[in-house]
CSV table of C-alpha atoms and ligand atoms in Angstrom, one decimal:
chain,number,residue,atom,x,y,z
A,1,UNK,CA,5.5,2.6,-39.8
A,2,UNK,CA,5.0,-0.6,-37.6
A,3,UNK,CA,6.3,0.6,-33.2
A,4,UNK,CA,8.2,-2.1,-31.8
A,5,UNK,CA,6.2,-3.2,-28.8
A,6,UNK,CA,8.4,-1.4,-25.7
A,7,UNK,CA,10.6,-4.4,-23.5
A,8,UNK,CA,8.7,-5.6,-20.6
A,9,UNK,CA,11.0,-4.6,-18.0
A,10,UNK,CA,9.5,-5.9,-14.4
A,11,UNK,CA,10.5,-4.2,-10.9
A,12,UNK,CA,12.2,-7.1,-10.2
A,13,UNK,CA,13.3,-10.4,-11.9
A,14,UNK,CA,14.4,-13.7,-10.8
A,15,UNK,CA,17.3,-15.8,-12.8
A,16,UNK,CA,17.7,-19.0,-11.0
A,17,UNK,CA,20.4,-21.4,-12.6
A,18,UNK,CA,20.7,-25.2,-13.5
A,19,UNK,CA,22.4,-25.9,-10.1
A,20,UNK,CA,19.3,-24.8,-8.3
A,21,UNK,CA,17.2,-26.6,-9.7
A,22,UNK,CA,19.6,-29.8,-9.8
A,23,UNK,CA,19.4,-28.9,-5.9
A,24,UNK,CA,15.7,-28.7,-5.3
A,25,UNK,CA,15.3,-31.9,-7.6
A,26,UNK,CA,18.2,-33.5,-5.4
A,27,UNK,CA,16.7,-33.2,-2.3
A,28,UNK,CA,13.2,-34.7,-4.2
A,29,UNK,CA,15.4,-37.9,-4.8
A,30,UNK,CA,16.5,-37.8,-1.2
A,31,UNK,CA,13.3,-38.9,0.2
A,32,UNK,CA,13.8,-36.7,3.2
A,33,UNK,CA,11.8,-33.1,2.6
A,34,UNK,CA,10.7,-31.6,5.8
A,35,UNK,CA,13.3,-29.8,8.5
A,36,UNK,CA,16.4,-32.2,8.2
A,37,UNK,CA,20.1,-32.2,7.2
A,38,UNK,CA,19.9,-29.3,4.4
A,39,UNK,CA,17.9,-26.7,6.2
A,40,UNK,CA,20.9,-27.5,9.0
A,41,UNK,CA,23.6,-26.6,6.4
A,42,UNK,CA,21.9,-23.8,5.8
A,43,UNK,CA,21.5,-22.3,8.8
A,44,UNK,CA,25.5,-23.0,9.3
A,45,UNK,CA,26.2,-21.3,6.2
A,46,UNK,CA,24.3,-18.9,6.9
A,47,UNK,CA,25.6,-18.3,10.4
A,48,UNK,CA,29.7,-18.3,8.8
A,49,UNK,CA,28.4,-16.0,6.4
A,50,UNK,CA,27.2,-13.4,9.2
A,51,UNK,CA,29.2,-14.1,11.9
A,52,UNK,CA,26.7,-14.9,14.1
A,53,UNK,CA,26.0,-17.8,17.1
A,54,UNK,CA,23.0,-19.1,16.3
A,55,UNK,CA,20.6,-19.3,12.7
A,56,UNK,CA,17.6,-20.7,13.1
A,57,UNK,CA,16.0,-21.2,9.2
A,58,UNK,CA,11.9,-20.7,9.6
A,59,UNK,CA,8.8,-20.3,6.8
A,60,UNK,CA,9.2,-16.5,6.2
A,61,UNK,CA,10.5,-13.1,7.3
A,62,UNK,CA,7.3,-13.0,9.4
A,63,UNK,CA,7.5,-16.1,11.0
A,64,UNK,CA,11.2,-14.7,11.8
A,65,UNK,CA,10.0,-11.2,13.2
A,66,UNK,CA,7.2,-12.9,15.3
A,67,UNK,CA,9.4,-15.5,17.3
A,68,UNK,CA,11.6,-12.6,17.9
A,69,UNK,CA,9.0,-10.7,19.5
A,70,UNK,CA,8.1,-13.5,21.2
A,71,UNK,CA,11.4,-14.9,22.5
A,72,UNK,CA,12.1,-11.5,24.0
A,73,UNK,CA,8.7,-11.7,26.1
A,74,UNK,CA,6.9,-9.6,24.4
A,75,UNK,CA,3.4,-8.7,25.6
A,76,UNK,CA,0.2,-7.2,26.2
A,77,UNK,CA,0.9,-3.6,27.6
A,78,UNK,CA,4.1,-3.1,25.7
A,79,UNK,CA,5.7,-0.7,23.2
A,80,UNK,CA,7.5,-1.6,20.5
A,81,UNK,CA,9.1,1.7,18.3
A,82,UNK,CA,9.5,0.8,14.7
A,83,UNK,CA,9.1,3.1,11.2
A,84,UNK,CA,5.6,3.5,9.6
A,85,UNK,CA,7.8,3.1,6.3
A,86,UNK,CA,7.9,-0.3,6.0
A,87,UNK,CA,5.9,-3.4,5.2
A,88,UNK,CA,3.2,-3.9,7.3
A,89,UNK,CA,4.8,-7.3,8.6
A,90,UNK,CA,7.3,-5.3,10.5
A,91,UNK,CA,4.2,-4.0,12.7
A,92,UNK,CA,2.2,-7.1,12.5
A,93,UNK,CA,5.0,-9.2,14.4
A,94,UNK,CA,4.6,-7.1,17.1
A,95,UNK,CA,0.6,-7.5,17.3
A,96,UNK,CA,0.8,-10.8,17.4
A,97,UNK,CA,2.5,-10.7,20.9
A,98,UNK,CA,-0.2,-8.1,22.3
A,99,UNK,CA,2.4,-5.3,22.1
A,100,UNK,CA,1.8,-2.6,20.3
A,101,UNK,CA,3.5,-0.8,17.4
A,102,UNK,CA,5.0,3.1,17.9
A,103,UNK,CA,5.4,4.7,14.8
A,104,UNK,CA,8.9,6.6,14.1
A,105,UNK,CA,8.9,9.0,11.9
A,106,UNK,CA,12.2,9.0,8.8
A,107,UNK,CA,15.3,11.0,8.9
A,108,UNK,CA,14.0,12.8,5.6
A,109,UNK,CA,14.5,12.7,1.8
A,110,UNK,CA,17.9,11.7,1.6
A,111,UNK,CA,17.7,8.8,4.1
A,112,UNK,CA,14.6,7.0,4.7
A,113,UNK,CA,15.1,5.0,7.8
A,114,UNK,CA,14.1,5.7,10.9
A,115,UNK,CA,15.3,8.8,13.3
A,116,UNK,CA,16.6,8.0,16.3
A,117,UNK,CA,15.5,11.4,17.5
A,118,UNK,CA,12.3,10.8,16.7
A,119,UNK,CA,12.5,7.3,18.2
A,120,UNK,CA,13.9,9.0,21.6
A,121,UNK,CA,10.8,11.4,21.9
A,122,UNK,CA,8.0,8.6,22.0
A,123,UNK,CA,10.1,6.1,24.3
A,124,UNK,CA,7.6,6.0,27.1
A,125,UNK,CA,7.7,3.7,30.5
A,126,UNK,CA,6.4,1.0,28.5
A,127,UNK,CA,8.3,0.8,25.7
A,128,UNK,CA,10.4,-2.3,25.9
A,129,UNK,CA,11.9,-2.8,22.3
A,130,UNK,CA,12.8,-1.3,19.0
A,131,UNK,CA,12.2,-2.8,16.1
A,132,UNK,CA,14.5,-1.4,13.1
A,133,UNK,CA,14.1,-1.8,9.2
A,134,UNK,CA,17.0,-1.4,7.0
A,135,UNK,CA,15.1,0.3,4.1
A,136,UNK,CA,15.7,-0.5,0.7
A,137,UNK,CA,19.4,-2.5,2.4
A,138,UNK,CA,20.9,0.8,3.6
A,139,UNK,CA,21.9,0.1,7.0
A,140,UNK,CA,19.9,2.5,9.8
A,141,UNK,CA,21.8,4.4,12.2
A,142,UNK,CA,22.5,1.2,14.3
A,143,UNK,CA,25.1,3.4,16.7
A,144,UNK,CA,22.5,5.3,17.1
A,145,UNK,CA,20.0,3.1,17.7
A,146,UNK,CA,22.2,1.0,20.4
A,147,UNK,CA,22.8,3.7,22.7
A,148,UNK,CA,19.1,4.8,22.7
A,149,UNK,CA,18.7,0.9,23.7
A,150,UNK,CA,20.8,1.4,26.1
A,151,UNK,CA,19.9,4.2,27.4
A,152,UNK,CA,16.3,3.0,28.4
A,153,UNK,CA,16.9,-0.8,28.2
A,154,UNK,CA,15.5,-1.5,25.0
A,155,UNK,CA,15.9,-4.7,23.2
A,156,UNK,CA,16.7,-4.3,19.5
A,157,UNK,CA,15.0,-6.6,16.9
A,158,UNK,CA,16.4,-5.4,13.3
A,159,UNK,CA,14.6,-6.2,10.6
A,160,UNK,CA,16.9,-7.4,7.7
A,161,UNK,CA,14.4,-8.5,5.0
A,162,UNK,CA,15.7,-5.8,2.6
A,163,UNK,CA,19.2,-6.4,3.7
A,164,UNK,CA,21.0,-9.8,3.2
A,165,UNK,CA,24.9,-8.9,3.3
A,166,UNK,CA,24.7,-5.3,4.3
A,167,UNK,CA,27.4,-4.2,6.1
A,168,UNK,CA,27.0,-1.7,8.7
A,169,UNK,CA,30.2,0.8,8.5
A,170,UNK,CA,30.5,1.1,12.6
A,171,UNK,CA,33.0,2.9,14.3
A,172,UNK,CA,34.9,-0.3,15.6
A,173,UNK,CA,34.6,-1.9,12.1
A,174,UNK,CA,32.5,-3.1,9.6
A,175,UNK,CA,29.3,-5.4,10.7
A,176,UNK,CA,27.0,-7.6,9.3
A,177,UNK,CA,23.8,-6.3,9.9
A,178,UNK,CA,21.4,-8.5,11.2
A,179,UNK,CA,24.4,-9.8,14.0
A,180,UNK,CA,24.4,-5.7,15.5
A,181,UNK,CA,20.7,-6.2,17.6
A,182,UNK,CA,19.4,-8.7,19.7
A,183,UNK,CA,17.9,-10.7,17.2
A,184,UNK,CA,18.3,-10.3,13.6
A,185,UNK,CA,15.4,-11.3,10.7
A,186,UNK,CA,15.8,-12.1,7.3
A,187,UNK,CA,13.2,-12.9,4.7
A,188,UNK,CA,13.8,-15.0,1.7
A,189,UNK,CA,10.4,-14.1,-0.2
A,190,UNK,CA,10.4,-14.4,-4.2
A,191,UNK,CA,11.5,-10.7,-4.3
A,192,UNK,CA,14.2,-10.5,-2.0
A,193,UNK,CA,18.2,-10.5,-2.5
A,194,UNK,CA,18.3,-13.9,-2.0
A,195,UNK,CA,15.3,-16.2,-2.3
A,196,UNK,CA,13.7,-19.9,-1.1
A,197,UNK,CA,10.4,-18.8,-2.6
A,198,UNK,CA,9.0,-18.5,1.2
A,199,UNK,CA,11.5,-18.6,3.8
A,200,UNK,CA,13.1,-16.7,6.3
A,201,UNK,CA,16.3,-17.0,9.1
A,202,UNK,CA,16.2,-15.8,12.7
A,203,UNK,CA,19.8,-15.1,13.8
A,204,UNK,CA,20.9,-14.2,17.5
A,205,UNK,CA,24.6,-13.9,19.6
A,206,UNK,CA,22.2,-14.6,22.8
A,207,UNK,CA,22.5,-18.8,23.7
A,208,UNK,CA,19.3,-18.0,25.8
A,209,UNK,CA,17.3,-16.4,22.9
A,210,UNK,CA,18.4,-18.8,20.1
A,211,UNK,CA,17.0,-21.8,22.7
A,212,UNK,CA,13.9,-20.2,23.1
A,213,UNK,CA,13.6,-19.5,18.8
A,214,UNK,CA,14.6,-22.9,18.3
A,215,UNK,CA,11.7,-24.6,20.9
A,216,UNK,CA,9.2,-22.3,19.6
A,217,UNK,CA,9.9,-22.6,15.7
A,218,UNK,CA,8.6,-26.1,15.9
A,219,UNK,CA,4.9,-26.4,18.7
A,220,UNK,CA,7.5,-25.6,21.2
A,221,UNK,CA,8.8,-29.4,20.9
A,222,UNK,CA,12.4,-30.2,22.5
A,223,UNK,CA,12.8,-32.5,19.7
A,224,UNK,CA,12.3,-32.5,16.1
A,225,UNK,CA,11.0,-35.1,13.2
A,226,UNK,CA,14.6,-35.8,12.2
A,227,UNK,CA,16.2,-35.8,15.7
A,228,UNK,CA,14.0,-39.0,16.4
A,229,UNK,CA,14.2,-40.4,12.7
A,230,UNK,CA,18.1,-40.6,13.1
A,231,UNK,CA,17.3,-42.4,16.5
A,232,UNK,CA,18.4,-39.1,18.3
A,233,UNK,CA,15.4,-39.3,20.5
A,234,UNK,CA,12.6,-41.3,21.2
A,235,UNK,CA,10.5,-39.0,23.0
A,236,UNK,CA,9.7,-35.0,23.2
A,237,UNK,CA,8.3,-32.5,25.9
A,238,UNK,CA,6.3,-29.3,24.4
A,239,UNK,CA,7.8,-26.7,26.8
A,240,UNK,CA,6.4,-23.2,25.7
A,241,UNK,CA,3.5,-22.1,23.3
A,242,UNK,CA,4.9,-22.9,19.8
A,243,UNK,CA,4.3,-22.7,16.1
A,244,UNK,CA,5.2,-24.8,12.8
A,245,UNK,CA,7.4,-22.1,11.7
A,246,UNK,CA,10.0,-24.8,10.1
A,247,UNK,CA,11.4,-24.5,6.4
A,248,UNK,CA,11.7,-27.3,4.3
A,249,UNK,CA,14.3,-29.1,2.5
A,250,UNK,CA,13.6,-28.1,-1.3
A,251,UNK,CA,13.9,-24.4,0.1
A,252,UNK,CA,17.1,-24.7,2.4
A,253,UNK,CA,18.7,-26.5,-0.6
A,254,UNK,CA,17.4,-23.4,-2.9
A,255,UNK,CA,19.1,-21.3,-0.1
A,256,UNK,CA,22.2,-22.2,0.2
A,257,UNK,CA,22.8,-22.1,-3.9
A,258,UNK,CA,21.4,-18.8,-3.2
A,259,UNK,CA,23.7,-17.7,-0.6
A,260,UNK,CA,26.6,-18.3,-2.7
A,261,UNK,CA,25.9,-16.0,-4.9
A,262,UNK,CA,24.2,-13.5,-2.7
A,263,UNK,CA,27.8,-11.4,-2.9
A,264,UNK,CA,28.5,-10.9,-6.3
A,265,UNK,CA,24.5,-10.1,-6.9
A,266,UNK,CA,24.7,-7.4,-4.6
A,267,UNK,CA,27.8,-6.1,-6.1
A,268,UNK,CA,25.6,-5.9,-9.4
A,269,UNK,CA,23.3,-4.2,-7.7
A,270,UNK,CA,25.5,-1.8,-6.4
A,271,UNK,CA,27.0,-1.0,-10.0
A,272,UNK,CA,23.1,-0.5,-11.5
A,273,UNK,CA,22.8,1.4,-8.6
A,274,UNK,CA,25.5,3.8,-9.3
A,275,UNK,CA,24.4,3.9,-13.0
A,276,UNK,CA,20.8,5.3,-11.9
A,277,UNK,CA,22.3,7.8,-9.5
A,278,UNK,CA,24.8,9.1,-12.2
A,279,UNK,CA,22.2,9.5,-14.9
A,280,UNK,CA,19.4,10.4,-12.3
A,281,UNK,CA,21.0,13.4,-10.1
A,282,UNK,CA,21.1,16.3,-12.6
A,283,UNK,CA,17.4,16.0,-13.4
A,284,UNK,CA,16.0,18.8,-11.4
A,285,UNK,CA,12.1,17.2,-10.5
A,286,UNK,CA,13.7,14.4,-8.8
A,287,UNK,CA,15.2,13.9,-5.8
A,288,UNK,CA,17.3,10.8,-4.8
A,289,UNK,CA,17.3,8.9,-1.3
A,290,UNK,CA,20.6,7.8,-0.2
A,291,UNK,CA,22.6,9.4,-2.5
A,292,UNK,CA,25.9,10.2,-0.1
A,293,UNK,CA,25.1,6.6,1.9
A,294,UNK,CA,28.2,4.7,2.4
A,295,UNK,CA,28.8,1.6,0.5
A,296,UNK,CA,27.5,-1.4,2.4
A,297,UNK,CA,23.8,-1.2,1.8
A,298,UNK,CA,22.4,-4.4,-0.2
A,299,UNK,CA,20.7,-2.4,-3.1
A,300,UNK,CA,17.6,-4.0,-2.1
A,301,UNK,CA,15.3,-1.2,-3.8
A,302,UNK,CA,15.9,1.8,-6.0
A,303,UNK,CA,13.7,4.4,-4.3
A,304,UNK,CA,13.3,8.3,-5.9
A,305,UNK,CA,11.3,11.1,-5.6
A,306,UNK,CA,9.4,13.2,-7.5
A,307,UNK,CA,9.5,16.5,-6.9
A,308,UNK,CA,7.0,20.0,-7.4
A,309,UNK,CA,3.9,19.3,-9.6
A,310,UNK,CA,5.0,15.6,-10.8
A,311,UNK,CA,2.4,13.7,-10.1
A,312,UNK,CA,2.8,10.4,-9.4
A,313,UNK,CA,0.2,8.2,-10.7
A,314,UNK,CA,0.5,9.9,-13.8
A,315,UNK,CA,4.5,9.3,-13.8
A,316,UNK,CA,3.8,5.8,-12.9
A,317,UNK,CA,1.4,5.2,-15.8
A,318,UNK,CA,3.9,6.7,-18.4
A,319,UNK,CA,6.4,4.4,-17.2
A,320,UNK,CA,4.3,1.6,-17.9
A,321,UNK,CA,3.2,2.7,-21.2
A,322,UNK,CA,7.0,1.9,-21.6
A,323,UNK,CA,6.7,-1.5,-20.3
A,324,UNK,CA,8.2,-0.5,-17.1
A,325,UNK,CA,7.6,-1.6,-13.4
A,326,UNK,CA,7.3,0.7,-11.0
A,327,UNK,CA,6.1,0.9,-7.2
A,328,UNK,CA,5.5,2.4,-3.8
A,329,UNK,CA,8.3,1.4,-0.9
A,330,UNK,CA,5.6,1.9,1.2
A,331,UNK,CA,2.5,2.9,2.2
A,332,UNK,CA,2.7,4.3,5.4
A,333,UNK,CA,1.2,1.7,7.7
A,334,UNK,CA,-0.3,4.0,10.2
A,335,UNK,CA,-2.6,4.9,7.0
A,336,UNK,CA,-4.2,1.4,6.7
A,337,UNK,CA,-7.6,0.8,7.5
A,338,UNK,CA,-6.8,-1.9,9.7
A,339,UNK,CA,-4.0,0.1,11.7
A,340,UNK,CA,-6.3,3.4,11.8
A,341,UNK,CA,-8.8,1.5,14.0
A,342,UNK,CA,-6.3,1.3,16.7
A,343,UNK,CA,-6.2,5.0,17.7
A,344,UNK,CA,-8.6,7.0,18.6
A,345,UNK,CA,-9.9,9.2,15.7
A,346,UNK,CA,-8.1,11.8,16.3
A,347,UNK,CA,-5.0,10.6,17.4
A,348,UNK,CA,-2.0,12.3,16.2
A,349,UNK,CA,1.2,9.7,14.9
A,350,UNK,CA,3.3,12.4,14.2
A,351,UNK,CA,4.8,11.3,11.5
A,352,UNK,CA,5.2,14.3,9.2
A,353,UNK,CA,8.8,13.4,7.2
A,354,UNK,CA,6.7,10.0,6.7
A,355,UNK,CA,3.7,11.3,5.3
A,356,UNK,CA,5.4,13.6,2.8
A,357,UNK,CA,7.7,11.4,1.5
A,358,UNK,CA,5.7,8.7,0.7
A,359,UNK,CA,3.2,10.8,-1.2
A,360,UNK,CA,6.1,11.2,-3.6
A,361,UNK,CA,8.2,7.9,-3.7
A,362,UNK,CA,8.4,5.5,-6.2
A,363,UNK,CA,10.5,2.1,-6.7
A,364,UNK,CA,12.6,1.4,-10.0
A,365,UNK,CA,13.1,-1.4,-11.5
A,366,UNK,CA,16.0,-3.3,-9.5
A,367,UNK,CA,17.5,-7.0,-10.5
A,368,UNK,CA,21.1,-8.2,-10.9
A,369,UNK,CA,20.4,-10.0,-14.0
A,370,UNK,CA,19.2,-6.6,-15.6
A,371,UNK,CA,21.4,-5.3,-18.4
A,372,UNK,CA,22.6,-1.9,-18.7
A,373,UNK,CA,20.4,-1.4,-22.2
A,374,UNK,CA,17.2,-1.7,-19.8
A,375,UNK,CA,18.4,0.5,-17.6
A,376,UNK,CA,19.1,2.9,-20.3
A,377,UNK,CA,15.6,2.3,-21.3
A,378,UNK,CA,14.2,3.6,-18.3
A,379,UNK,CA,16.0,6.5,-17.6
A,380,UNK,CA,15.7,7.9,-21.0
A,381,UNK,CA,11.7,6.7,-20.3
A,382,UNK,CA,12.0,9.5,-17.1
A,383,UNK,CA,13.4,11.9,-19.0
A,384,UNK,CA,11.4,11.9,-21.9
A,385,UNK,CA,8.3,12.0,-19.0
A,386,UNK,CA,10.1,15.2,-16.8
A,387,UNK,CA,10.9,17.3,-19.9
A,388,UNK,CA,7.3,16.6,-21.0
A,389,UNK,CA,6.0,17.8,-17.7
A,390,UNK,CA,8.6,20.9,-17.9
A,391,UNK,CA,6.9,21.9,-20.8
A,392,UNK,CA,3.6,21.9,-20.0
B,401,PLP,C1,10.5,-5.0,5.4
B,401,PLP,C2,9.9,-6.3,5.4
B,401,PLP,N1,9.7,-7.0,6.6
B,401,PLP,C3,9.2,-8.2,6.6
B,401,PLP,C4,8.8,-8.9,5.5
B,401,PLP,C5,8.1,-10.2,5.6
B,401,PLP,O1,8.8,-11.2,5.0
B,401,PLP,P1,7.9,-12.5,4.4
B,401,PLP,O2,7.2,-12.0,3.2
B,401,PLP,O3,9.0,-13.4,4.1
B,401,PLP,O4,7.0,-12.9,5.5
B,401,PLP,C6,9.1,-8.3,4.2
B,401,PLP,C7,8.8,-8.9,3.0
B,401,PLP,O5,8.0,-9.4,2.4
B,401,PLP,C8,9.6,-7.0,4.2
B,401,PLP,O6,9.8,-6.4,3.0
């Protein structure tokens, strides 16, 4: 008997529509590509959308963490608390600036952001910030985080990159999250909720902050390209140390197509979502993150764990005997070469909730355009996998 070759299904998978492209290829008539009229819109939408000030659109989430860092001044001899269970651009922003990274341990299994507990117990006299991630779009425990802030006059950068449209369920009403810390950060890589290919957005409530981003996104210039090709300006001063940070046209016009549908894609999200926790929760080896979380996450990533003698790589291959993606959400960065150099050898992080649970976490397959047959397909693909492992 002939197998039918198992359905590719990827981690995550990108449908973009006739009216993006009809907007890239627009702007390519235009005759106008670099920082102009459409990244403008953008930022605008972008800025209704959130309720924020000030958007400032820039080349990625990086770019977006580091003028953050930067616009809040900060430097050499500083502390920055962020999680170790992140990607290691969360850290790297804060390197760039001279500052240095304090790892926070998670709250544990069920909820994988960062402990404010944790946080409050390595806030030393030179800790001037806190840098938070929204894991996987579940909003962190930003009431939590703001009185900690204010407690020891902390500034509070969030990282948003999983989190485009999350809403954080405060106790004086819902809040966008990204408009809740100093300075928000969103990234619009090829994998995220929303995508420009590269891109990212700086947002801020603070007029002093967004005039700082906005000089240093572009060599620190108090004029742009277009601002003197509409006859704005003839001139410019360079006023601080500054980057070429912009974004383009093709991607702001990709971005705002993008943003329109960002809603009803993380609604999809939230249904598949809801699907893998149904059919997910009974099976006794696993363990799901974020199970009880409240409903405003953006269902960035579908993280599980496995639980007792399941071992991971060997889960992971199975999967992908099945055609299926899976991953790691993250590698601790306190673990990488690079990052270990930093300490002494045998410097203690502290991170033990960290340590254990990314030993045993692993990414699902995760995409609004995927159909409920695939994500059958993988969940009977699990269970087939567990009860083998039960047996043996
Ligand atoms: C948590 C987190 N922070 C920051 C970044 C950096 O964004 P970018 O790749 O757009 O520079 C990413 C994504 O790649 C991310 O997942």
């Amino acid at each position: 008997m002939k197998l039918t070759k198992p359905e590719k299904i990827p981690l995550t998978d990108l449908k973009l529509g006739k009216e993006e492209v009809a907007a890239v290829a627009a702007v390519l008539r235009s005759g106008w590509l670099s920082m102009g009229p459409k990244t403008a819109e953008f930022e605008q939408r972008l800025q209704e959308f959130l309720g924020v000030k000030h958007a400032f659109a820039v080349a990625n989430g990086t770019a977006a963490l580091h003028l953050a860092c930067e616009s809040l001044g900060l430097k050499e001899g500083d502390e920055v608390l962020c999680p170790a269970l992140t990607f290691v651009a969360t850290a790297n922003a804060i390197l760039y600036t001279g500052a240095r990274p304090v790892f926070i341990d998670i709250n544990g299994p069920h909820d994988l952001n960062l402990s404010v507990a944790d946080a409050a117990a390595k806030v030393t006299e030179r800790t001037r910030a806190i840098m938070v991630l929204h894991y996987g779009g579940y909003p962190c425990d930003l009431d939590g985080v703001r009185a900690l802030a204010a407690k020891y006059n902390l500034k509070i950068i969030e990282d948003c990159a999983h989190a485009p449209g999350a809403v954080y369920p405060s106790p004086d009403g819902p809040q966008m999250v990204g408009t809740i810390g100093d300075v928000g950060c969103f990234s619009f890589f090829a994998n995220k909720n929303m995508t420009t290919g590269e891109g990212g957005m700086v947002v801020t409530g603070d007029a002093g902050l967004a005039e700082k981003i906005r000089i240093r996104r572009s060599h620190g210039m108090t004029t742009l390209t277009w601002d003197r090709h509409k006859g704005h300006s003839f001139s410019y001063d360079v006023v601080a140390r500054g980057y070429n940070y912009r974004l383009d046209e093709m991607r702001a016009a990709l971005g705002l197509m993008q943003l329109q549908k960002l809603k009803e894609r993380n609604n999809q999200r939230r249904r598949l979502t809801s699907a893998y926790h149904e059919r997910l929760r009974d099976l006794p080896q696993l363990e799901l993150p974020f199970l009880q979380a409240p409903t405003g996450s953006a269902y960035h990533l579908l993280p599980i764990l496995l639980k007792g003698r399941i071992k991971r790589p060997e889960f992971m291959a199975s999967l992908a005997k099945q055609g299926i993606q899976s991953s790691v959400h993250y590698p601790p960065i306190h673990c990488f070469s690079h990052y270990r150099q930093m300490w002494p050898p045998l410097f203690q992080h502290n991170l033990p909730i960290t340590e254990e649970v990314a030993s045993r976490v692993v990414s699902l397959p995760l995409y609004p355009a995927m159909s409920m047959a695939q994500l059958t397909h993988v969940v009977k693909a699990i269970g087939a996998f567990l009860a083998s492992r039960s047996r043996v």
